[in-house]
């Protein structure tokens, strides 16, 4: 990143101005609906946190260089230029106060994809050297080691050994021709190792052929978070190379929202070619197994449970009913949050916010929206299927002294599996 400069940042912004961006800026009617959909604005009331304000660097370049009006203004020296000082001022707005949850894009009455333009603006920001230090470090580590936290295989091997000792089952590694290649995120390896044990049990129960890869075991995409398509493409290509080498039919994204959308929706465009395999979130795989009768469960949770839909899974990818079908398997007292599915409120930690220590206080302020949602239905436990969301829910509920445990849906399914001999596990 030694070559980062304002000029490189401006060139990156120019390169990101395509037909959709021009159409979006031209059609914005300044109605303010996007502001009311942004939890950072709603919970602070500060106008600087409105989504459209965060796009000002990109808008200035577009107006000055891509519109007749802007060029005429330029002849009289009336354009407001993008400077290093401006980018430094906007950096916290673009990285600290936007989780790229796309709720603003969903409500825009003229169909402007504001989240799409945030991503494009971040491309210019990082090229100019204006990105949070934590994200820069994480991105560099991801390129160097494959993991934004620098986790090596030996760390995962410790978890594998624990799972095999605990479950009595083998965790397949580098198994050529398996149906599924399972990818993980750093948080699942470090914070939620029970996830690996859960899928080991579920896949054994359902007779699913799967494997991990020693070449590539993390799908966390720091390039998407920081806003650098070259880094994002490098990380996606590693997954593709591992999947092709092992000749797997499908890849399962980790329970990490942006990793899922990166590898499933953005990946082929990032690397410039289609995949010879399909990509799924683990919840989609579990739902397919449930629907085909390959998951048999017994007993139900009797306490009051509610569900947080990860933005990347529900709003951006339409995976909404699948998790509710799975909840029906194991929950007898389930209540949805008032605004859920594609309309749910973000937890406030996605889009790199959780990797940015500087944003910690603002992140908790934004969490008040989710806190209010949870208070409305008063669950005894919350359930989710994204490691970032789960971490933010746990930290936020603890921060506001709300004694509500958070559990993963995959782990909950594993807890209720009927054992192969028909006996219920203790």
XYZ file of C-alpha atoms in Angstrom:
426
model
C 0.000 0.000 0.000
C 3.019 2.261 -0.317
C 1.792 3.745 -3.606
C -1.485 5.014 -2.202
C -2.168 8.651 -3.012
C -4.942 11.156 -3.662
C -4.391 10.874 -7.412
C -4.658 7.102 -7.285
C -7.834 7.482 -5.215
C -9.353 9.920 -7.707
C -8.497 7.576 -10.563
C -10.196 4.749 -8.676
C -13.317 6.869 -8.150
C -13.378 7.772 -11.852
C -13.055 4.105 -12.767
C -16.007 3.224 -10.535
C -18.381 5.682 -12.198
C -20.365 3.491 -14.544
C -23.835 3.783 -16.064
C -25.671 2.649 -12.908
C -23.788 5.175 -10.749
C -24.547 7.993 -13.206
C -28.205 6.950 -13.312
C -28.416 6.751 -9.529
C -26.998 10.218 -8.925
C -29.162 11.678 -11.701
C -32.362 10.128 -10.366
C -31.976 10.812 -6.624
C -35.011 12.852 -5.562
C -33.633 13.722 -2.106
C -36.709 12.291 -0.384
C -34.796 11.235 2.747
C -36.273 7.727 2.928
C -32.790 6.202 2.882
C -31.933 8.214 5.991
C -34.872 6.746 7.903
C -33.723 3.251 6.872
C -30.175 3.711 8.215
C -29.695 2.598 11.817
C -26.642 4.836 12.216
C -28.716 7.918 11.360
C -31.852 6.779 13.188
C -29.990 6.108 16.440
C -27.801 9.241 16.377
C -30.045 11.771 14.601
C -26.875 13.252 13.113
C -27.393 14.335 9.452
C -23.831 13.389 8.556
C -24.840 9.736 8.909
C -27.484 9.843 6.171
C -26.536 7.342 3.435
C -26.504 9.873 0.611
C -24.097 12.153 2.526
C -21.568 9.323 2.691
C -21.398 9.295 -1.117
C -20.293 12.902 -1.462
C -16.703 12.146 -2.669
C -18.031 9.964 -5.490
C -20.809 12.445 -6.292
C -18.375 15.353 -6.610
C -16.183 13.454 -9.084
C -19.255 12.377 -11.056
C -20.696 15.889 -11.250
C -17.400 17.628 -12.075
C -16.165 15.198 -14.709
C -19.184 13.323 -16.060
C -21.924 15.985 -16.354
C -22.289 19.018 -18.617
C -23.389 21.161 -15.676
C -20.310 20.150 -13.698
C -17.986 20.913 -16.590
C -19.550 24.330 -17.028
C -19.108 24.995 -13.320
C -15.497 23.935 -13.724
C -14.935 26.633 -16.375
C -15.817 29.246 -13.765
C -13.927 27.537 -10.936
C -17.141 26.709 -9.060
C -16.614 22.962 -8.526
C -15.849 21.682 -5.045
C -12.806 19.477 -5.456
C -12.144 16.215 -3.675
C -9.062 16.699 -1.536
C -7.058 14.592 0.883
C -8.595 16.599 3.721
C -12.087 15.770 2.479
C -11.316 12.058 2.177
C -9.846 12.068 5.695
C -13.062 13.651 6.965
C -15.266 11.158 5.083
C -13.298 8.043 6.059
C -15.206 7.457 9.350
C -18.517 8.002 7.555
C -17.772 5.365 4.934
C -16.185 2.771 7.205
C -17.501 3.375 10.744
C -21.116 4.270 10.047
C -22.058 1.881 7.242
C -22.436 -1.876 7.552
C -23.492 -2.112 3.886
C -26.706 -3.772 5.053
C -28.548 -2.370 1.978
C -31.669 -1.330 3.890
C -31.258 2.120 2.296
C -31.166 0.532 -1.163
C -34.304 -1.493 -0.408
C -36.430 1.534 0.484
C -35.215 3.933 -2.229
C -38.352 4.868 -4.226
C -36.428 5.257 -7.498
C -34.411 2.067 -7.095
C -31.005 3.527 -6.381
C -28.596 0.938 -4.974
C -26.889 3.129 -2.388
C -24.982 0.243 -0.839
C -23.519 -0.515 -4.286
C -22.226 3.046 -4.460
C -20.778 2.868 -0.930
C -18.706 -0.091 -2.126
C -17.538 1.911 -5.127
C -16.655 4.919 -2.997
C -14.598 2.697 -0.707
C -12.538 1.652 -3.758
C -11.410 5.259 -4.116
C -10.913 5.708 -0.392
C -8.585 2.746 0.040
C -6.648 3.634 -3.128
C -6.058 7.086 -1.635
C -4.870 5.588 1.643
C -7.947 6.533 3.655
C -9.089 3.326 5.307
C -9.101 2.191 8.958
C -5.812 0.759 10.134
C -7.491 -2.413 11.378
C -8.991 -3.165 7.982
C -5.710 -2.423 6.189
C -3.885 -4.851 8.479
C -6.598 -7.506 8.112
C -6.571 -7.221 4.323
C -2.778 -7.502 4.158
C -2.842 -10.568 6.432
C -5.583 -12.171 4.353
C -3.532 -11.810 1.174
C -0.396 -13.089 2.889
C -1.865 -15.994 4.862
C -5.439 -16.515 3.626
C -6.865 -15.419 6.966
C -7.569 -11.842 8.126
C -6.607 -12.925 11.632
C -3.540 -14.788 10.367
C -4.893 -18.177 11.503
C -2.876 -21.122 10.249
C -3.953 -24.698 9.580
C -2.435 -25.893 12.841
C -4.977 -23.714 14.706
C -7.825 -25.352 12.823
C -6.223 -28.778 13.305
C -6.533 -28.264 17.067
C -10.269 -27.705 16.609
C -10.523 -30.735 14.336
C -8.803 -32.912 16.952
C -11.215 -31.630 19.583
C -14.261 -32.313 17.402
C -13.091 -35.827 16.584
C -12.404 -36.597 20.243
C -15.735 -35.150 21.352
C -17.959 -36.639 18.651
C -16.161 -39.850 17.793
C -16.510 -38.861 14.144
C -13.830 -38.146 11.551
C -13.533 -34.650 10.093
C -12.669 -35.242 6.423
C -9.691 -33.273 5.099
C -8.625 -32.959 1.443
C -11.146 -35.624 0.404
C -11.195 -35.567 -3.399
C -14.601 -35.801 -5.078
C -16.657 -34.874 -2.002
C -20.088 -33.367 -2.558
C -19.335 -30.310 -0.407
C -16.236 -28.252 0.407
C -16.884 -26.505 3.735
C -15.374 -23.063 4.220
C -15.009 -21.374 7.612
C -14.447 -17.864 8.924
C -11.918 -16.782 11.531
C -14.674 -16.299 14.091
C -15.988 -19.831 13.602
C -12.496 -21.210 14.187
C -11.725 -19.053 17.229
C -15.037 -17.932 18.787
C -17.548 -20.585 17.718
C -15.743 -23.919 17.249
C -19.026 -25.671 18.092
C -20.100 -24.880 14.520
C -17.561 -27.334 13.076
C -18.703 -30.033 15.483
C -22.331 -29.347 14.564
C -21.841 -29.793 10.829
C -19.681 -32.866 11.436
C -22.588 -34.459 13.319
C -25.287 -33.279 10.902
C -23.468 -34.426 7.770
C -22.674 -37.798 9.319
C -26.352 -38.111 10.308
C -27.542 -37.205 6.805
C -24.890 -39.199 4.964
C -23.380 -36.144 3.289
C -19.973 -36.369 1.632
C -17.889 -33.319 2.585
C -14.359 -32.086 3.234
C -12.158 -29.275 4.443
C -9.183 -28.117 2.357
C -5.721 -27.538 3.774
C -5.051 -25.205 0.821
C -7.957 -22.852 1.608
C -10.183 -23.081 4.664
C -11.298 -19.456 5.195
C -13.793 -17.595 3.032
C -13.637 -14.334 4.957
C -13.151 -11.671 2.307
C -11.302 -8.648 3.672
C -11.155 -7.212 0.160
C -14.924 -6.726 0.145
C -14.824 -5.126 3.577
C -12.113 -2.601 2.834
C -13.239 -1.946 -0.731
C -10.498 -3.389 -2.937
C -11.660 -5.614 -5.779
C -8.151 -6.935 -6.504
C -7.803 -8.287 -2.967
C -11.374 -9.592 -3.106
C -10.635 -11.432 -6.359
C -7.433 -12.959 -4.971
C -9.315 -14.380 -2.002
C -12.165 -15.734 -4.137
C -9.692 -17.336 -6.562
C -8.113 -19.275 -3.681
C -11.487 -20.854 -2.901
C -12.019 -21.690 -6.558
C -8.554 -23.246 -6.850
C -9.125 -25.389 -3.757
C -12.559 -26.521 -4.957
C -11.274 -27.375 -8.436
C -8.265 -29.238 -7.046
C -10.512 -31.423 -4.882
C -13.124 -31.812 -7.647
C -16.015 -30.967 -5.286
C -19.525 -30.403 -6.590
C -20.496 -27.642 -4.142
C -18.925 -25.100 -1.798
C -20.539 -24.131 1.502
C -19.911 -20.564 2.614
C -19.189 -19.993 6.310
C -21.765 -18.374 8.580
C -20.337 -15.001 7.626
C -22.647 -12.724 5.686
C -20.280 -10.824 3.471
C -18.223 -13.985 2.795
C -21.381 -15.615 1.459
C -22.322 -12.790 -0.895
C -18.669 -12.395 -1.954
C -18.198 -15.990 -3.014
C -21.728 -16.655 -4.244
C -22.830 -13.467 -5.984
C -19.743 -11.333 -6.608
C -17.074 -13.988 -7.079
C -17.580 -14.897 -10.761
C -17.474 -11.222 -11.756
C -14.442 -10.582 -9.551
C -12.377 -13.382 -11.130
C -13.917 -13.012 -14.592
C -15.239 -16.543 -15.063
C -17.992 -18.862 -13.885
C -17.491 -21.608 -11.290
C -17.458 -25.341 -12.087
C -19.345 -25.865 -8.793
C -22.307 -24.352 -6.907
C -22.173 -22.222 -3.753
C -24.554 -22.423 -0.814
C -24.941 -21.059 2.686
C -25.081 -23.798 5.307
C -28.712 -22.843 6.039
C -29.658 -23.569 2.417
C -27.974 -26.976 2.638
C -29.688 -27.827 5.924
C -33.057 -26.800 4.516
C -32.509 -29.017 1.471
C -31.625 -31.922 3.764
C -34.722 -31.227 5.876
C -37.000 -31.048 2.855
C -35.663 -34.337 1.498
C -36.142 -36.075 4.839
C -32.454 -36.608 5.525
C -32.493 -34.726 8.850
C -34.409 -36.428 11.647
C -34.808 -34.476 14.872
C -36.389 -35.211 18.199
C -37.632 -32.900 20.946
C -38.077 -29.155 20.822
C -36.795 -26.106 22.629
C -39.574 -24.918 24.937
C -38.294 -21.451 25.841
C -39.297 -18.364 23.871
C -36.945 -17.978 20.864
C -36.601 -15.234 18.283
C -34.473 -14.916 15.170
C -32.090 -12.328 13.745
C -31.867 -12.492 9.926
C -28.350 -11.585 8.673
C -28.609 -8.813 6.048
C -26.460 -10.585 3.460
C -28.485 -13.763 3.785
C -32.050 -12.425 4.028
C -32.203 -8.971 2.444
C -29.535 -9.409 -0.225
C -29.973 -13.115 -1.032
C -33.611 -13.912 -0.251
C -32.809 -16.720 2.191
C -35.689 -16.085 4.605
C -38.125 -18.979 4.811
C -35.381 -21.608 4.963
C -34.267 -20.687 8.500
C -37.881 -20.557 9.669
C -38.524 -24.059 8.329
C -35.486 -25.228 10.297
C -36.676 -23.410 13.415
C -39.960 -25.317 13.144
C -37.982 -28.528 13.543
C -36.593 -27.611 16.930
C -38.557 -24.680 18.430
C -42.007 -24.877 20.024
C -42.249 -21.226 21.129
C -40.845 -19.114 18.303
C -41.729 -15.470 17.739
C -40.437 -13.321 14.876
C -39.137 -9.816 15.448
C -41.660 -7.238 14.272
C -39.465 -6.234 11.316
C -37.807 -9.382 10.025
C -36.727 -11.107 6.826
C -35.812 -8.584 4.156
C -37.115 -5.733 6.345
C -35.087 -6.577 9.453
C -32.705 -4.081 11.004
C -28.978 -4.740 10.746
C -27.022 -5.672 13.889
C -24.629 -2.819 13.032
C -21.384 -4.793 12.770
C -21.148 -5.915 9.124
C -19.283 -4.379 6.218
C -16.024 -4.251 8.163
C -17.426 -2.218 11.069
C -16.684 -5.065 13.503
C -13.048 -5.191 12.314
C -12.619 -1.480 12.947
C -11.827 -0.780 16.611
C -12.358 2.943 16.088
C -16.039 2.250 15.376
C -16.721 0.321 18.587
C -18.698 3.060 20.381
C -20.747 4.021 17.305
C -21.424 0.347 16.618
C -23.016 0.004 20.047
C -25.073 3.152 19.533
C -26.427 1.661 16.310
C -27.210 -1.584 18.148
C -29.953 0.273 20.050
C -32.235 -0.366 17.044
C -31.793 -4.130 17.395
C -32.112 -3.839 21.170
C -35.485 -2.125 20.760
C -36.639 -4.858 18.372
C -35.651 -7.571 20.823
C -37.328 -5.815 23.746
C -40.607 -5.735 21.774
C -40.899 -9.536 21.703
C -38.943 -10.345 24.893
C -37.350 -13.652 23.865
C -35.486 -15.835 26.315
C -32.841 -16.588 23.660
C -31.895 -15.195 20.251
C -30.949 -17.395 17.295
C -28.919 -16.405 14.234
C -26.725 -17.859 11.481
C -23.891 -15.360 10.963
C -20.769 -15.278 13.138
C -20.459 -11.488 12.888
C -24.119 -10.953 13.813
C -23.823 -13.434 16.670
C -20.765 -11.665 18.080
C -22.446 -8.265 17.834
C -25.660 -9.577 19.416
C -23.716 -11.100 22.295
C -21.644 -7.958 22.865
C -24.619 -5.609 22.485
C -26.936 -7.523 24.782
C -24.195 -7.734 27.397
C -23.421 -4.035 26.998
C -27.067 -3.165 27.687
C -27.333 -5.654 30.565
C -29.845 -7.869 28.762
C -29.482 -11.468 29.916
C -30.453 -13.100 26.604
C -28.110 -15.822 25.307
C -27.449 -16.048 21.550
C -27.201 -19.433 19.830
C -26.426 -20.598 16.298
C -29.197 -22.337 14.348
C -26.830 -24.982 12.937
C -25.717 -25.941 16.436
C -29.324 -26.063 17.611
C -30.238 -28.477 14.806
C -27.269 -30.690 15.742
C -28.433 -30.794 19.355
C -31.763 -32.324 18.322
C -30.584 -34.971 15.869
C -31.920 -38.442 16.360
C -28.949 -40.725 16.730
C -28.475 -43.391 14.112
C -29.484 -46.141 16.544
C -32.700 -44.217 17.260
C -31.693 -43.144 20.762
C -32.035 -39.501 21.756
C -28.713 -37.940 22.692
C -28.270 -36.698 26.209
